mmCIF file of C-alpha atoms in Angstrom:
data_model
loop_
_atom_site.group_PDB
_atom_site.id
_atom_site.type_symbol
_atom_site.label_atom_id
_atom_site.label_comp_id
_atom_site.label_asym_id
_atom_site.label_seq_id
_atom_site.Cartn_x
_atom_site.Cartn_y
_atom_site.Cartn_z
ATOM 1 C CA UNK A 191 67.260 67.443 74.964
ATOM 2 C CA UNK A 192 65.171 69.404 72.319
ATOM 3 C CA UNK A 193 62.825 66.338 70.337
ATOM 4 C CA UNK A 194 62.433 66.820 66.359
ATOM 5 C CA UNK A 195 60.716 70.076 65.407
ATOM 6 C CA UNK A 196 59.189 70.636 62.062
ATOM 7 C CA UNK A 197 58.524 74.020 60.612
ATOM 8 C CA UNK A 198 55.644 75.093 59.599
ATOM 9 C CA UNK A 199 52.997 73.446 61.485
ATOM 10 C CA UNK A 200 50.605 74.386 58.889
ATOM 11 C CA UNK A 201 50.518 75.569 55.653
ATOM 12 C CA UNK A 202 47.576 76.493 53.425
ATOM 13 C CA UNK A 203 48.392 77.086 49.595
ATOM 14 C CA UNK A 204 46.996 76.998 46.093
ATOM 15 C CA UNK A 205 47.194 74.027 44.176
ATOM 16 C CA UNK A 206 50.122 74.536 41.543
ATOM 17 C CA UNK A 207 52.010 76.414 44.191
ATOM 18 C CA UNK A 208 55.328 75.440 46.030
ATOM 19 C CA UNK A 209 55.577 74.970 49.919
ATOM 20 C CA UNK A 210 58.890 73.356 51.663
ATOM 21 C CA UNK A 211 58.789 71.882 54.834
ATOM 22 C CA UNK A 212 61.877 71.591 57.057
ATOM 23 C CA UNK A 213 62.818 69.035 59.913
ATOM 24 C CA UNK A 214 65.060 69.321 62.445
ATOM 25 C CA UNK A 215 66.253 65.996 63.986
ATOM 26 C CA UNK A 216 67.351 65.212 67.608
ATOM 27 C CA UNK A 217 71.135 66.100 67.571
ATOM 28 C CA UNK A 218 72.931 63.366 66.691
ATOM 29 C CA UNK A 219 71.003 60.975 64.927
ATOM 30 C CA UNK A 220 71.755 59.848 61.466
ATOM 31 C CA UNK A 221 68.591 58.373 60.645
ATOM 32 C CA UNK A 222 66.097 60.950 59.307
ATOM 33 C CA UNK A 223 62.591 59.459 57.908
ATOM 34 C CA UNK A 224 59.788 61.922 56.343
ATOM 35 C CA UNK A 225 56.333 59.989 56.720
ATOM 36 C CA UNK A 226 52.712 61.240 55.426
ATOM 37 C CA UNK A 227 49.126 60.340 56.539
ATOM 38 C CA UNK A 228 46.174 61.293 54.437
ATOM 39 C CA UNK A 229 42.675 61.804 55.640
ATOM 40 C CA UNK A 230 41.518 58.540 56.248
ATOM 41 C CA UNK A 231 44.254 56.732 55.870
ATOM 42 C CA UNK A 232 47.439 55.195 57.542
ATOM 43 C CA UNK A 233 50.642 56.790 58.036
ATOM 44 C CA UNK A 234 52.745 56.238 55.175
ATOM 45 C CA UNK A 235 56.500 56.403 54.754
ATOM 46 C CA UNK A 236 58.144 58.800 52.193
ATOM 47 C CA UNK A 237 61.626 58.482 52.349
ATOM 48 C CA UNK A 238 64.748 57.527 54.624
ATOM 49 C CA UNK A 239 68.058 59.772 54.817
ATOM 50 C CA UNK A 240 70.878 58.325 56.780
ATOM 51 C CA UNK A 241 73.609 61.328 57.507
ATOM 52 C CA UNK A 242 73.212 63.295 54.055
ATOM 53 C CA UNK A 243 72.164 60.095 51.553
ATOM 54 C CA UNK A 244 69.018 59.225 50.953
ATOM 55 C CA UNK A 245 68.961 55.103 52.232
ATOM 56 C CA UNK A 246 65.546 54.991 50.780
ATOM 57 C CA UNK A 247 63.051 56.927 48.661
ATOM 58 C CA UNK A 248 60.801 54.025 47.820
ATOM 59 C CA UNK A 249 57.654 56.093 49.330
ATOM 60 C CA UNK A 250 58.112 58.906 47.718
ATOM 61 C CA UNK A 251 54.736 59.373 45.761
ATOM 62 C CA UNK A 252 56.178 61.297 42.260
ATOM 63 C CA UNK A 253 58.751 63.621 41.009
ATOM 64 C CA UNK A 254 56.924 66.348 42.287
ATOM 65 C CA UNK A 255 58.445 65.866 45.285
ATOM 66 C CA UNK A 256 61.925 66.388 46.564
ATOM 67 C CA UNK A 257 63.896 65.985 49.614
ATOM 68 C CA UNK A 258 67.554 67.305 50.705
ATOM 69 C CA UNK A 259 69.092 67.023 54.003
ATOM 70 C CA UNK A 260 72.387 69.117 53.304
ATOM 71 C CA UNK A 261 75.246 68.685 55.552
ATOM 72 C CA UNK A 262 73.211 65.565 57.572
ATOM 73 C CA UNK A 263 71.775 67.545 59.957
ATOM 74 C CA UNK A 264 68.185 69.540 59.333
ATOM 75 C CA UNK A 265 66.338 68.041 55.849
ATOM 76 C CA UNK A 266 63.664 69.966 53.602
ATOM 77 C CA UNK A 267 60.784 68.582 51.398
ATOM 78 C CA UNK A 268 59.568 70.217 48.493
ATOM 79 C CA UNK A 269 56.776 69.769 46.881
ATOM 80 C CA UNK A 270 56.058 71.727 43.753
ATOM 81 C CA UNK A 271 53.940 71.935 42.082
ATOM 82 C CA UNK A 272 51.670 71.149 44.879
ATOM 83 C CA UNK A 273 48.463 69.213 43.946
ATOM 84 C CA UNK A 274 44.921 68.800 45.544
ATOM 85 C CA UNK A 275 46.141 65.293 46.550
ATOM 86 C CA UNK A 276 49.136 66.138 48.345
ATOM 87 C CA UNK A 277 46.933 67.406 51.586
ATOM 88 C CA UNK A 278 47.770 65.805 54.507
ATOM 89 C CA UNK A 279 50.139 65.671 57.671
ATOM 90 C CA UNK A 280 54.004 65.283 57.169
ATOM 91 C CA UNK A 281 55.651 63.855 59.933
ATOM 92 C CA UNK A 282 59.859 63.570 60.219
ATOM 93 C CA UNK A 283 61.362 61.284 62.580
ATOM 94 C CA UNK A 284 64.434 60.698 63.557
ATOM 95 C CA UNK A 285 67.000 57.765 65.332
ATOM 96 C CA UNK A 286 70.710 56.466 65.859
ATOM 97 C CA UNK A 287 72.113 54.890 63.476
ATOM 98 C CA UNK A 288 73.232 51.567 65.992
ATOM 99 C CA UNK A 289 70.056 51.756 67.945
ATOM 100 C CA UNK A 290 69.955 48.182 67.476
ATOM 101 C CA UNK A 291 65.983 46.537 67.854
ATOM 102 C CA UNK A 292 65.540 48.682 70.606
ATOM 103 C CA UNK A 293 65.854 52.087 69.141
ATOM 104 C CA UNK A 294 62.687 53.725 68.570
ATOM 105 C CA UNK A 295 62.167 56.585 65.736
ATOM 106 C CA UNK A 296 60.947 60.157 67.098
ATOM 107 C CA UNK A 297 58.311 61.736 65.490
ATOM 108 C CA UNK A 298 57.897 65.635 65.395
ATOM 109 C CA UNK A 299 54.653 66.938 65.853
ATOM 110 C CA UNK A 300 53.847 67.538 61.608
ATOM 111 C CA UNK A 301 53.316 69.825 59.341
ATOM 112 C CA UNK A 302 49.415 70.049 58.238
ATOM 113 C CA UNK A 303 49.404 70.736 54.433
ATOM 114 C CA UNK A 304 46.295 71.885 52.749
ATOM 115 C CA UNK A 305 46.196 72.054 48.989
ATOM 116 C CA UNK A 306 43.219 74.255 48.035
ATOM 117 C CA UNK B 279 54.122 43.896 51.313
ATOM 118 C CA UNK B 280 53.336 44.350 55.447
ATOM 119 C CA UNK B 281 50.358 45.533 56.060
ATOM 120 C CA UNK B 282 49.373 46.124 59.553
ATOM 121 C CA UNK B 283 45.783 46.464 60.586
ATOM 122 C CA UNK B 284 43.605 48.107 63.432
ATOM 123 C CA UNK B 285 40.343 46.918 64.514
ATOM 124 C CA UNK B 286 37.841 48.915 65.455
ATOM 125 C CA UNK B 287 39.006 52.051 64.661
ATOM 126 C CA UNK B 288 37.120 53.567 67.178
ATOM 127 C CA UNK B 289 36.322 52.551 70.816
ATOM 128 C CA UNK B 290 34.379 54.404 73.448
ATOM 129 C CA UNK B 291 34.697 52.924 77.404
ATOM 130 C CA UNK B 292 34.010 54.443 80.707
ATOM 131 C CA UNK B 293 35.888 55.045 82.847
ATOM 132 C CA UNK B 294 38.479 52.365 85.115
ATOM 133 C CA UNK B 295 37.834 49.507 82.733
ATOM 134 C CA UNK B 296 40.387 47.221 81.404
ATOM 135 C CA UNK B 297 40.906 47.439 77.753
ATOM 136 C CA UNK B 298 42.646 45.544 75.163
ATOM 137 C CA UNK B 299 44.061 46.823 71.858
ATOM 138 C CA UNK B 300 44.532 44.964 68.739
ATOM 139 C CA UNK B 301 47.067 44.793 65.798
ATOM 140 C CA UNK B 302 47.366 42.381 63.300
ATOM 141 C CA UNK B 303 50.225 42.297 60.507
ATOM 142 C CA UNK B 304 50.501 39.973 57.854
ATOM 143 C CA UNK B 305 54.415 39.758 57.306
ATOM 144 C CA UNK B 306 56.135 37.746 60.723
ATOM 145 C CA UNK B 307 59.375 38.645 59.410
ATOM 146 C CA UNK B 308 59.287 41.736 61.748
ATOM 147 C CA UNK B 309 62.266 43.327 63.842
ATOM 148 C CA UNK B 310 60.287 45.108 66.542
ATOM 149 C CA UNK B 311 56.850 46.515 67.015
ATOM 150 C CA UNK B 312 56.058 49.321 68.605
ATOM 151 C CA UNK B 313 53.116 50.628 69.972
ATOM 152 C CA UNK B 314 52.317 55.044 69.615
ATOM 153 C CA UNK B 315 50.095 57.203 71.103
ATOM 154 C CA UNK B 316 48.758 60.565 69.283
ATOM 155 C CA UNK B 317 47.275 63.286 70.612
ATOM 156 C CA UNK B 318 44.850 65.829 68.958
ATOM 157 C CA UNK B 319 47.478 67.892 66.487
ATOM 158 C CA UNK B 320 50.251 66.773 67.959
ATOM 159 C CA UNK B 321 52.633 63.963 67.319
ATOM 160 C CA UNK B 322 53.713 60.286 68.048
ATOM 161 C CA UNK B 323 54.945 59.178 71.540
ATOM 162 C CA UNK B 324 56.583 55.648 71.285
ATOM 163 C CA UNK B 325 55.106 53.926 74.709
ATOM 164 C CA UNK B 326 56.689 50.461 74.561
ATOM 165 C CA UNK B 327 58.618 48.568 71.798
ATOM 166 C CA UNK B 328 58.580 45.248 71.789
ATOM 167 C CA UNK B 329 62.091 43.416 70.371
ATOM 168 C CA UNK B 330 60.994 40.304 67.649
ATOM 169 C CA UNK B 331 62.948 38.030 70.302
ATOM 170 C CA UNK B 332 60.463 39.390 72.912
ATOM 171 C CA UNK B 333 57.293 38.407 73.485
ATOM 172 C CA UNK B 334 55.309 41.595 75.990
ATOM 173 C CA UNK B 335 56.653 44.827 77.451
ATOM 174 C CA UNK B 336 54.959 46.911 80.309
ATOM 175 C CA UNK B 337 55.559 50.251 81.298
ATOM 176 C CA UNK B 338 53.606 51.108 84.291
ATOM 177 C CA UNK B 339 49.441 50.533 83.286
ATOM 178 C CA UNK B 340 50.362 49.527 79.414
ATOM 179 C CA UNK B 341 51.576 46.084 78.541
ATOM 180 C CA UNK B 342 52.305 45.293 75.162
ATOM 181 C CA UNK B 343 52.237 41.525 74.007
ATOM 182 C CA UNK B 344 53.767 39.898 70.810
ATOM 183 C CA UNK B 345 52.713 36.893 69.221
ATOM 184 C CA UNK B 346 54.854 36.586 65.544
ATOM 185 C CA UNK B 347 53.601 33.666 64.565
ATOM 186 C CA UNK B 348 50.265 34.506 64.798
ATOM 187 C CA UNK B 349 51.079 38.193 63.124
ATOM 188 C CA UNK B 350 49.371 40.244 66.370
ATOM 189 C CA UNK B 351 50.312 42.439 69.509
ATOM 190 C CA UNK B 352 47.784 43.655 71.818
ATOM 191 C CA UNK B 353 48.012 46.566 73.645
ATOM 192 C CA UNK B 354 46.524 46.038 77.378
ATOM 193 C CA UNK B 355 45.502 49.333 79.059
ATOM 194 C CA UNK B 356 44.717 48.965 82.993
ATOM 195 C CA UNK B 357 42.262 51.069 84.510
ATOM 196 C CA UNK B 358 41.414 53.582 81.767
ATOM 197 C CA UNK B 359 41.192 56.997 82.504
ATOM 198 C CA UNK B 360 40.580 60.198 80.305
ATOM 199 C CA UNK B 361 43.439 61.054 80.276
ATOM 200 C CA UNK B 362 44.296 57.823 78.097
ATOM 201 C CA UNK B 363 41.606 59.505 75.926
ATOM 202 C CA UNK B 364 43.906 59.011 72.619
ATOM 203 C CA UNK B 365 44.676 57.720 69.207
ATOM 204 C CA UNK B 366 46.699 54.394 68.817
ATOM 205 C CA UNK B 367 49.085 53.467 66.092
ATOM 206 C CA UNK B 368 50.387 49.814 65.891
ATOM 207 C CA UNK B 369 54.029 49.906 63.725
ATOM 208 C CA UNK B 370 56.079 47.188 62.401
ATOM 209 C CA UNK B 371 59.932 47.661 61.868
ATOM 210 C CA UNK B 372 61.267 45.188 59.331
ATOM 211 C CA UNK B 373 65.266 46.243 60.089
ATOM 212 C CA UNK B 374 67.559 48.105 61.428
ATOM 213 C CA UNK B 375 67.127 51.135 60.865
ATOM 214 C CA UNK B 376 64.434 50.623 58.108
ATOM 215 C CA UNK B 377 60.875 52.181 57.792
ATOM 216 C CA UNK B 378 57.925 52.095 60.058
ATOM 217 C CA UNK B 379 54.535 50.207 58.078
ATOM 218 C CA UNK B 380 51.183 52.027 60.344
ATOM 219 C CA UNK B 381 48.191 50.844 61.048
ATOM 220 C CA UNK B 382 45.774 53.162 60.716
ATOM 221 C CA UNK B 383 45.203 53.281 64.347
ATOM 222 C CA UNK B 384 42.199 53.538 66.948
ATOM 223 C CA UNK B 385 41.061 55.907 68.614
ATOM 224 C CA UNK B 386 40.019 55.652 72.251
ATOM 225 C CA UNK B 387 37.710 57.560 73.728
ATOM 226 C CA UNK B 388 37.623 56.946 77.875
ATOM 227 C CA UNK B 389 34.304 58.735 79.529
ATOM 228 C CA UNK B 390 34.445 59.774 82.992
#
């Protein structure tokens, strides 16, 4: 069973530019979460999709960015226009939906973002 | 707000000695905890979840113990070896199917 795969796994642009990332879940599970840890801090949660609707976006940092997961199966996050702040690793995990307390979330492996 | 904290964040052993891992978290109204590993660049491996009716977990030389009333879970690690050579992340679940709240994780460092 493939695990959740992020492309790219790292990105390097100018600050005022655009960059999308994209997740790919494990097949099957509803639950999609996009998570973000900057330098010297902890991992951070962004938003929650479950299927195509977003469940939760109460991390998401501005209106800069903007997340999609189109058809409920691979999700996107945009960020434009990128800022010096937004640096960091972006990490998507996924789950079942009736997991139940058992059900962990897997994590891809991240995108590393640098805003220069 | 759950905050979940990670102390030191930084630990250096040798070799085949015991070690114990702390997490603290200020909210006891959890649904599990679960206890990551992360690799240089790479990303998170769950290595034992602990349901908020349970109270440790072991999976061969990890055990995990949860104390909610207290707000902690240690992580136990028998007979270290490089390989464990790692960083840590403590992670509180408040529902199903809600968000993760991180510590910010320590990072072990086992000499041979």
């Amino acid at each position: 069973e493939a695990g959740v795969t992020q492309f790219p796994s790292h990105s390097v642009i100018e600050k005022g530019q655009t960059v999308t990332l994209r997740c790919d879940p494990i097949s099957g599970h509803d639950n999609l979460y996009w998570y973000r840890r900057v330098m010297g801090k902890e991992i951070k949660f962004l938003l929650h999709f479950v299927k195509e609707s977003k469940q939760d976006e109460s991390g998401m940092p501005n209106n800069r960015f903007l997340a999609e997961r189109t058809g409920g199966t691979y999700s996107t996050l945009k960020v434009q226009p990128a800022e010096l702040e937004d640096s960091g690793v972006y990490f998507c995990a996924s789950s079942k939906l009736a997991g139940g307390p058992r059900e962990t979330q897997y994590f891809g492996p991240g995108t590393r973002l640098l805003v220069l | 707000k759950q905050e979940v904290t990670q102390i030191p964040a930084a630990l250096s052993v040798p070799e085949g000695e015991n070690l114990v891992l702390n997490c603290s978290f200020t909210d006891s109204a959890i649904y599990n905890l679960q206890w990551f590993r992360q690799d240089p660049g790479k990303g998170l491996t769950s290595l034992l979840l602990i349901q908020s009716s349970q109270r440790e977990q072991t999976s061969g030389r990890l055990n995990a113990s949860l104390d909610k009333s207290s707000g902690r879970s240690t992580l136990y690690i028998a007979a270290s070896q490089p390989g464990d050579s790692a960083t840590y992340l403590c992670a509180v679940g408040r529902g199903a199917n809600s968000k993760l709240t991180f510590g910010k994780g320590i990072t072990l460092s086992v000499r041979p």
